[in-house]
PDB file of C-alpha atoms in Angstrom:
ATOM      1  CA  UNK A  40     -17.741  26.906  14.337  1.00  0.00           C
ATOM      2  CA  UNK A  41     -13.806  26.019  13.858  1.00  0.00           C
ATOM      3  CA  UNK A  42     -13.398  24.945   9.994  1.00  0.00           C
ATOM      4  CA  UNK A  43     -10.165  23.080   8.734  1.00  0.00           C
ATOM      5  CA  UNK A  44     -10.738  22.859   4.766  1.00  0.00           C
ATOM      6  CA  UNK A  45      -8.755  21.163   2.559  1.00  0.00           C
ATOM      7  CA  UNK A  46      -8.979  22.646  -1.108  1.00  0.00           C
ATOM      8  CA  UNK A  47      -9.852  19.745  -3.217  1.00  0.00           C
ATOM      9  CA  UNK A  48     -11.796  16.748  -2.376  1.00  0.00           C
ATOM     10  CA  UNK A  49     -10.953  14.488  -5.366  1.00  0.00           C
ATOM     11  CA  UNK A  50      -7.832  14.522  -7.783  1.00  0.00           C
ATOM     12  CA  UNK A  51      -6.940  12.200  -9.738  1.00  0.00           C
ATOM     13  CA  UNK A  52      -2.796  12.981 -11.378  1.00  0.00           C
ATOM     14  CA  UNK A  53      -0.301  11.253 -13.130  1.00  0.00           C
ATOM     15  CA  UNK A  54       2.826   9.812 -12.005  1.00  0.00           C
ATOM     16  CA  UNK A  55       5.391  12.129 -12.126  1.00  0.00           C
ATOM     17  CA  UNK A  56       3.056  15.057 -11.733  1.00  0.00           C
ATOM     18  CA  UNK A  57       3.304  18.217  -8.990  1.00  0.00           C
ATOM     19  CA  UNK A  58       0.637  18.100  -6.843  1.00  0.00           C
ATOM     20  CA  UNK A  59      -0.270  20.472  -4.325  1.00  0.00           C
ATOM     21  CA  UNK A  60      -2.989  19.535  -1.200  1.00  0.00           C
ATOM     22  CA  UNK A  61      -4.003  23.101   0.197  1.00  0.00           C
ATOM     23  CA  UNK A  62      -5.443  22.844   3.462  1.00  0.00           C
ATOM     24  CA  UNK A  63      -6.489  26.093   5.510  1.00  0.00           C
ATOM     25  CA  UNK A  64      -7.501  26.598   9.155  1.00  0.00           C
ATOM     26  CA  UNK A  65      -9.882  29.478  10.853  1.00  0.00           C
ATOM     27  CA  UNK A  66      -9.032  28.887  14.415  1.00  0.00           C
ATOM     28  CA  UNK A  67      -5.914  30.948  14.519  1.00  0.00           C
ATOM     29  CA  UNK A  68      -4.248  27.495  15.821  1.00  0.00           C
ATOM     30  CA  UNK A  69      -0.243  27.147  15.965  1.00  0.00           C
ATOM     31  CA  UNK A  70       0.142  23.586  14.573  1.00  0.00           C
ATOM     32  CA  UNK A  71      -1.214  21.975  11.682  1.00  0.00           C
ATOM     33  CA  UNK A  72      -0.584  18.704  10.671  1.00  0.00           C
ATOM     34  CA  UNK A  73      -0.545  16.466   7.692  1.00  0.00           C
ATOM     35  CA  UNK A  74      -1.231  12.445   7.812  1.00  0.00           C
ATOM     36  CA  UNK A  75      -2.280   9.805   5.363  1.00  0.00           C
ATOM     37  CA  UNK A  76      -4.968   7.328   6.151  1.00  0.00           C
ATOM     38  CA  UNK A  77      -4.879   4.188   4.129  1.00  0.00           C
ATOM     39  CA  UNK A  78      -7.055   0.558   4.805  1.00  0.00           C
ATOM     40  CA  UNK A  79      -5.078  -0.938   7.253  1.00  0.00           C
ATOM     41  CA  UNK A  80      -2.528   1.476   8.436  1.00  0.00           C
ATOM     42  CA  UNK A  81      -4.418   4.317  10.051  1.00  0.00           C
ATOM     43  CA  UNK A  82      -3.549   7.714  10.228  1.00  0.00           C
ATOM     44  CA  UNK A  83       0.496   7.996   9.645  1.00  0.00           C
ATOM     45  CA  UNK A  84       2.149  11.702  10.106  1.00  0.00           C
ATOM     46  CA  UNK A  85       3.601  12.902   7.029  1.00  0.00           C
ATOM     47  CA  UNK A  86       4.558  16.265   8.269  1.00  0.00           C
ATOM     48  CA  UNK A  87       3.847  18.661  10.724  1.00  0.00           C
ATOM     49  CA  UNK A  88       4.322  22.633  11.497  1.00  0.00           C
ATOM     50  CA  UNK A  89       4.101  24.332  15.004  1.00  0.00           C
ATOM     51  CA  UNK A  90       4.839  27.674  13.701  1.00  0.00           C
ATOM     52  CA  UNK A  91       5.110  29.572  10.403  1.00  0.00           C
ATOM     53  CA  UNK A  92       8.002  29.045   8.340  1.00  0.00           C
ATOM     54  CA  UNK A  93       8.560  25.825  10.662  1.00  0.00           C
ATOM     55  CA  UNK A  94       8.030  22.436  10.065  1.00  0.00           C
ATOM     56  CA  UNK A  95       8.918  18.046  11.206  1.00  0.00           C
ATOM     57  CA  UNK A  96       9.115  15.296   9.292  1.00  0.00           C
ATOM     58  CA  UNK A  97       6.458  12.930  10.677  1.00  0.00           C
ATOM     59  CA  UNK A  98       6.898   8.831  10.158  1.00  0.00           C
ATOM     60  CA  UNK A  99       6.904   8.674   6.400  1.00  0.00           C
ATOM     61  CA  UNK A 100       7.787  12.271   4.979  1.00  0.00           C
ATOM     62  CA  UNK A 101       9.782  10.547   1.793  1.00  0.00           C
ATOM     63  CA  UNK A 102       8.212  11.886  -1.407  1.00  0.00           C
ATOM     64  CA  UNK A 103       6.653  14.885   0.328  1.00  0.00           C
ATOM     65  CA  UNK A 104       7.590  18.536   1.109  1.00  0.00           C
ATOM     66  CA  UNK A 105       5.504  21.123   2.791  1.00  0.00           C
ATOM     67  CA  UNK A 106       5.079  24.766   3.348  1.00  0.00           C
ATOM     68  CA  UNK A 107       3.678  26.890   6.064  1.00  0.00           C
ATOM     69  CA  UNK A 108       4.116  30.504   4.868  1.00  0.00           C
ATOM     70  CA  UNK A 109       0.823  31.775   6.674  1.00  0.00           C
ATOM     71  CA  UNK A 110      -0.022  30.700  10.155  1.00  0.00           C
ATOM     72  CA  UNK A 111      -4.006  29.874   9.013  1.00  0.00           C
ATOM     73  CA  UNK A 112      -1.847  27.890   5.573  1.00  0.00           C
ATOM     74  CA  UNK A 113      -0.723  24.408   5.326  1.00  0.00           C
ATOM     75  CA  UNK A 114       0.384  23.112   2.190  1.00  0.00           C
ATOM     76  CA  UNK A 115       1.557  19.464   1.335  1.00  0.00           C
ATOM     77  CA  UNK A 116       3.505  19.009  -1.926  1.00  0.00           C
ATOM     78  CA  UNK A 117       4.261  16.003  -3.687  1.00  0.00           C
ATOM     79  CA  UNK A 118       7.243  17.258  -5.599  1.00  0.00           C
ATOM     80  CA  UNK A 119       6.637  13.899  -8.002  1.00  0.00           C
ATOM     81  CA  UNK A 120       3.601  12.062  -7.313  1.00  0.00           C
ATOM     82  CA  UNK A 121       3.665   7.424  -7.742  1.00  0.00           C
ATOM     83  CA  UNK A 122       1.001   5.461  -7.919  1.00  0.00           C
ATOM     84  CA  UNK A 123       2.434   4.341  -3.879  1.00  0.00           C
ATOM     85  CA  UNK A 124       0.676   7.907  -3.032  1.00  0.00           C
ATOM     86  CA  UNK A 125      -2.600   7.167  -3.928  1.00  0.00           C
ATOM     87  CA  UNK A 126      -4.468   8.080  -0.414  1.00  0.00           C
ATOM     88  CA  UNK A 127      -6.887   9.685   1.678  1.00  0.00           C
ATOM     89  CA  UNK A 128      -4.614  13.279   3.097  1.00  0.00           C
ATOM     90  CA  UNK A 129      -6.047  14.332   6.373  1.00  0.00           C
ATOM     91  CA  UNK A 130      -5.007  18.035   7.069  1.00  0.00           C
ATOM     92  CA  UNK A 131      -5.473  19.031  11.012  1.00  0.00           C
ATOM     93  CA  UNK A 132      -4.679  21.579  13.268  1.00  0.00           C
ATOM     94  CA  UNK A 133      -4.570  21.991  16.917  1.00  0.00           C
ATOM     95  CA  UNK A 134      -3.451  24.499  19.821  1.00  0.00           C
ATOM     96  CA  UNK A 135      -1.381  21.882  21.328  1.00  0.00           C
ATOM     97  CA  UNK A 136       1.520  19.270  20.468  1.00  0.00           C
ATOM     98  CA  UNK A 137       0.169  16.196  20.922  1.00  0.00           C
ATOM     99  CA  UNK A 138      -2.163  17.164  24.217  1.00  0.00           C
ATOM    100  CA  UNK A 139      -4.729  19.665  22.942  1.00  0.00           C
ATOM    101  CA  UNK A 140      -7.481  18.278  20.152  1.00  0.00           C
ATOM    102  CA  UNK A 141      -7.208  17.619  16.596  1.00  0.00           C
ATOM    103  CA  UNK A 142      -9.556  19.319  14.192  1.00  0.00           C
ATOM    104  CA  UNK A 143      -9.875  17.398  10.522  1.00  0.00           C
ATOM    105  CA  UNK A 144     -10.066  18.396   7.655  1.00  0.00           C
ATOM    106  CA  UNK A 145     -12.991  16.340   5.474  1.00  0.00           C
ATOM    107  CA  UNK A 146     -10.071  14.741   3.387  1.00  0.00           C
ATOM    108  CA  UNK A 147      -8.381  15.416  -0.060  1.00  0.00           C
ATOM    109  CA  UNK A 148      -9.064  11.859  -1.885  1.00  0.00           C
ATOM    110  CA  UNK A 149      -5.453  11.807  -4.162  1.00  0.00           C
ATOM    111  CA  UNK A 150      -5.650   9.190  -6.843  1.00  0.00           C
ATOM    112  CA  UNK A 151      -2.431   8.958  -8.742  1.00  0.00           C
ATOM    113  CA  UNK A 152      -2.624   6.796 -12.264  1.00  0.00           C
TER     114      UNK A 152
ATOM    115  CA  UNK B 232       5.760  -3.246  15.241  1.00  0.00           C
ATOM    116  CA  UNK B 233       3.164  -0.312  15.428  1.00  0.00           C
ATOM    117  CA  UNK B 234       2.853   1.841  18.191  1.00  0.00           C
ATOM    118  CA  UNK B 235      -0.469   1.600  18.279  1.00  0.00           C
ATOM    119  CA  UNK B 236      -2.457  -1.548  17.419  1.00  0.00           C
ATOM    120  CA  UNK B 237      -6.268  -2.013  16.898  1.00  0.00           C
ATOM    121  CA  UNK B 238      -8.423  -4.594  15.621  1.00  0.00           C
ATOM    122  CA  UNK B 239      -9.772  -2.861  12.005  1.00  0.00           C
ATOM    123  CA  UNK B 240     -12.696  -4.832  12.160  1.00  0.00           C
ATOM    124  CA  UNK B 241     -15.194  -4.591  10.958  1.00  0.00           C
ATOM    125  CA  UNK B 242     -17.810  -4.905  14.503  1.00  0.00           C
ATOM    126  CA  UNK B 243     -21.274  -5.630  13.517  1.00  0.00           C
ATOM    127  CA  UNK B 244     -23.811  -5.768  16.683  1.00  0.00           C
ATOM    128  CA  UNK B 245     -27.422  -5.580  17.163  1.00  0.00           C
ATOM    129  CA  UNK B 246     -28.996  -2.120  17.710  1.00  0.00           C
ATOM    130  CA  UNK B 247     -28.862  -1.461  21.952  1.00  0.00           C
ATOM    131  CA  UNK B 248     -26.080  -3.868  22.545  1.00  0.00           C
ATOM    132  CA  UNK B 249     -22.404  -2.724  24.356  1.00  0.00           C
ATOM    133  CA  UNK B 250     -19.703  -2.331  22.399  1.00  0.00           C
ATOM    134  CA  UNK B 251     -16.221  -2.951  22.650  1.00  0.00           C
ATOM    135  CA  UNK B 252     -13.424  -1.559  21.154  1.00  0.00           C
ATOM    136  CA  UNK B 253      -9.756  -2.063  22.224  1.00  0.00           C
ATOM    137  CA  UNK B 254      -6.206  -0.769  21.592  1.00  0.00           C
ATOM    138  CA  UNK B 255      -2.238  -2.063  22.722  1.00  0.00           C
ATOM    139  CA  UNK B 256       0.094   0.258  22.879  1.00  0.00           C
ATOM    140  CA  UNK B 257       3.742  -0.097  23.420  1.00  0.00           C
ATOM    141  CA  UNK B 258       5.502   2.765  23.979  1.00  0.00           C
ATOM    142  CA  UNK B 259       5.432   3.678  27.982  1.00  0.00           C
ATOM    143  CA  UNK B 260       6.217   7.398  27.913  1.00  0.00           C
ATOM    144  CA  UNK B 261       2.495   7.307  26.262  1.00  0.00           C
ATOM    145  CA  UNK B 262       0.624   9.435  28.896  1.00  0.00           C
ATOM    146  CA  UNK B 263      -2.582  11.305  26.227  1.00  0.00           C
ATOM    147  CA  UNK B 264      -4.692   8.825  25.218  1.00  0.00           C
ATOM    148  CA  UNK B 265      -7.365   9.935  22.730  1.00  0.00           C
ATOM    149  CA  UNK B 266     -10.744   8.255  20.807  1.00  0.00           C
ATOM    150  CA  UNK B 267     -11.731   9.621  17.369  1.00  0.00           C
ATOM    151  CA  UNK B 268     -14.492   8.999  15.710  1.00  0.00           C
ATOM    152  CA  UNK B 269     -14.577   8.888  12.139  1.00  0.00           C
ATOM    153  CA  UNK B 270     -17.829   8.917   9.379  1.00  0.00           C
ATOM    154  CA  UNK B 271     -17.817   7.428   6.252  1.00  0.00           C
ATOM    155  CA  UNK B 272     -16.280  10.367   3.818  1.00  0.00           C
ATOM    156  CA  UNK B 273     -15.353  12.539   6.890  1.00  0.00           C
ATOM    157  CA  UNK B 274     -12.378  13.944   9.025  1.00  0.00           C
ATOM    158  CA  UNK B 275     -11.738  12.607  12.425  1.00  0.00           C
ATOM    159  CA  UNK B 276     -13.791  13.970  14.964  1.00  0.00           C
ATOM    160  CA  UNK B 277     -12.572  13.550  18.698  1.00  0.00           C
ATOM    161  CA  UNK B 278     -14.941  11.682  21.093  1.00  0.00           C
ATOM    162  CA  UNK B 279     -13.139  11.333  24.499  1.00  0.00           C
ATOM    163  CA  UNK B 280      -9.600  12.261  25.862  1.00  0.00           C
ATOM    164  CA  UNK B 281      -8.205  10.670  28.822  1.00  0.00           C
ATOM    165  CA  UNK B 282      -5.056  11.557  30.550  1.00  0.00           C
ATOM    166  CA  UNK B 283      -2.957   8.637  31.884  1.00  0.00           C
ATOM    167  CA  UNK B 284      -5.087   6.143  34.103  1.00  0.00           C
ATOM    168  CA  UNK B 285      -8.014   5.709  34.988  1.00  0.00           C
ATOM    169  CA  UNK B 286     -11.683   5.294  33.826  1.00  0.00           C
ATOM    170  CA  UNK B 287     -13.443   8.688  31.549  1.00  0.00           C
ATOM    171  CA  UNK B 288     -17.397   8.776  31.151  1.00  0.00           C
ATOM    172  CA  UNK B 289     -19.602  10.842  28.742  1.00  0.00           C
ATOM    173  CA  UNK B 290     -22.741  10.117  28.509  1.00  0.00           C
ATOM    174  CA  UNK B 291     -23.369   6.528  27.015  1.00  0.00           C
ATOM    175  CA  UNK B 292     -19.476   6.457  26.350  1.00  0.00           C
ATOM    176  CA  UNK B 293     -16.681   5.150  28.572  1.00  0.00           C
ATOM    177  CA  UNK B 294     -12.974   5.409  28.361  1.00  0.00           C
ATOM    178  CA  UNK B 295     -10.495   2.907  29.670  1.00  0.00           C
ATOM    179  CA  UNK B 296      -6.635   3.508  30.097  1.00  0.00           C
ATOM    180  CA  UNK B 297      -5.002   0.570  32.140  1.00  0.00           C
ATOM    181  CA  UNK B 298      -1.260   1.538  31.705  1.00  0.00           C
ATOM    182  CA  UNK B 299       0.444  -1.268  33.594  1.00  0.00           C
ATOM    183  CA  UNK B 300      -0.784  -3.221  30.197  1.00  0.00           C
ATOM    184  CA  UNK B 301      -0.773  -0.670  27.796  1.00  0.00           C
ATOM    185  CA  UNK B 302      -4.082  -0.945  27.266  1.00  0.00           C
ATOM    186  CA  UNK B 303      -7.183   1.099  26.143  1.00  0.00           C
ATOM    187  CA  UNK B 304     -10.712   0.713  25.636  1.00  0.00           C
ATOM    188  CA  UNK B 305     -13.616   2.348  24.594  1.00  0.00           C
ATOM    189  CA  UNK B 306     -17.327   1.190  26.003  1.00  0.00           C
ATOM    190  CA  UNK B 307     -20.407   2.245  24.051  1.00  0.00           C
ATOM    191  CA  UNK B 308     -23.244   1.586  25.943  1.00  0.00           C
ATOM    192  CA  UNK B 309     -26.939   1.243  24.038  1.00  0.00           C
ATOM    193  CA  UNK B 310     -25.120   1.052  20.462  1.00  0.00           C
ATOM    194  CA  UNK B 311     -27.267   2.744  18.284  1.00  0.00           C
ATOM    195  CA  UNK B 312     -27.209   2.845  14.495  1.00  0.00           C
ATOM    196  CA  UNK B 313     -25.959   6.182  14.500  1.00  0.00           C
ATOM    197  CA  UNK B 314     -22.767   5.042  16.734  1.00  0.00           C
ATOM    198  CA  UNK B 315     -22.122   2.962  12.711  1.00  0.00           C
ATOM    199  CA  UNK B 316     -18.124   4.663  12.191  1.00  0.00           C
ATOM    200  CA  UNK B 317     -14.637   4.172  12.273  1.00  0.00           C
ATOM    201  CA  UNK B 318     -13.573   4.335  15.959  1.00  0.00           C
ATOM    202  CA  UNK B 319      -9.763   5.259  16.240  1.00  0.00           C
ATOM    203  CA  UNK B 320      -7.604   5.053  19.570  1.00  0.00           C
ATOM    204  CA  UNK B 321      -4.403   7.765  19.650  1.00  0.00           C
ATOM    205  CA  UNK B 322      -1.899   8.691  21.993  1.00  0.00           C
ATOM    206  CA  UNK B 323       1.247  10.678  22.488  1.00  0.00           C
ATOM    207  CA  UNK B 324       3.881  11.607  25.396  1.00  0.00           C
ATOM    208  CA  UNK B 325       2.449  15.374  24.879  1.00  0.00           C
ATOM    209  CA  UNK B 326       5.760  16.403  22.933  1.00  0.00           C
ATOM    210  CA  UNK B 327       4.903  15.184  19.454  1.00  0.00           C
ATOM    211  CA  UNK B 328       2.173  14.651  17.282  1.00  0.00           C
ATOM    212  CA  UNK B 329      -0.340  12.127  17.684  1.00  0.00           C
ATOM    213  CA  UNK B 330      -0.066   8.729  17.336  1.00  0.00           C
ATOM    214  CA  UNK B 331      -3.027   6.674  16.006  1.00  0.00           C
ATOM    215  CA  UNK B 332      -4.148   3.391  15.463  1.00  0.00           C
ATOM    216  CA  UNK B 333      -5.704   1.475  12.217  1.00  0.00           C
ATOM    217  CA  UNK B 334      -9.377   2.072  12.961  1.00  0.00           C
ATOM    218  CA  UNK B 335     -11.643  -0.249  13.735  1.00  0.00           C
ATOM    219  CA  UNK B 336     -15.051  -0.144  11.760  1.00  0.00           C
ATOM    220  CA  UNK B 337     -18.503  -0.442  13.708  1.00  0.00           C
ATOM    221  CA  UNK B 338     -21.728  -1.262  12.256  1.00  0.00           C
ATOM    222  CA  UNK B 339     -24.509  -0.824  14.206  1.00  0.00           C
ATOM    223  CA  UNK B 340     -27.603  -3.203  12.752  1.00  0.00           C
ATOM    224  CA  UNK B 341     -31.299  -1.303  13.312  1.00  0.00           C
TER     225      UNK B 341
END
């Protein structure tokens, strides 16, 4: 059964805190992605990685870095977390840019006071 | 203006009724067009993929792409209260990452 698993379900951080969202993927897939789902705005790409060591800035990647040292790794770091990050982060990963199928992660729930 | 835009919701119909669920988009070079479905404290899950357009069936679901006006659908037919999720419409040209819409929330009444 293909698993995408993010490492931490709930945080809750301070501002000005380093956060890390681990997210890890068991399908041997290329890409991985990171979005942020918030009421009202959907999904919106952060980042995203189609190999190791390679990564795009999605729609909003201001506040965030990644890394993709492993191909099965995909880590999202807020380098100074605001209270304007509080979100749902949706990790995914997929064999395909944009054609082949999206597997989620259950969500890392980031609350930042 | 978004890319993708869908009515959140929330959809509340009777148990066994057809649902409706609908999506603009704007950008032509669209050509993937994608429904997720998403549970209450859960990832995305895909539910039907559709390439340009044309009508997709599975089972009591039914995808609609109508590209002349940017348009997509979903069709659930005999809702049941299991169907009760966030439904969300995506697409992409198939050189970037997917593009999705706001989610619209469905509650199926027993």
């Amino acid at each position: 059964d293909v698993k995408v698993t993010q490492s931490s379900r709930y945080l809750v951080k301070r501002t000005g805190e380093k956060v890390f969202l681990e997210c890890v993927q068991d399908m041997d897939h290329e890409n991985m992605f990171w979005y942020r789902q918030d009421p009202g705005l959907g999904l919106r790409l952060i980042y995203f990685s189609y190999d190791v060591k390679m990564k795009e800035k999605g729609d909003i990647p201001e506040g965030y870095s990644v890394s993709r040292e492993k191909k099965e790794r995909f880590s999202l770091i807020l380098e100074s977390a605001s209270t304007n990050q509080t979100s749902m982060y949706l990790c995914a990963s997929s064999t395909g840019i944009g054609t082949g199928e999206l597997f989620f992660g259950e969500g890392s729930r980031l609350t930042v006071l | 203006q978004k890319e993708v835009e869908q009515d959140p919701g929330p959809l509340s119909v009777p148990e066994g009724a057809i649902v409706s669920l609908n999506c603009t988009y704007s950008n032509s070079a669209f050509q993937y067009f994608m429904w997720y479905r998403q549970y209450s404290r859960k990832g995305p899950e895909l539910l039907m993929y559709t390439y340009s357009s044309g009508n997709k069936e599975d089972g009591r679901f039914t995808a609609q792409v109508d590209k002349s006006s940017k348009y997509i659908s979903l069709f659930i037919r005999d809702s049941q209260p299991s169907d009760s999720a966030t439904y969300l419409c995506a697409s992409d040209t198939g050189r970037r990452a997917l593009t999705f819409g706001s989610g619209t929330r469905l509650q199926v009444q027993p």
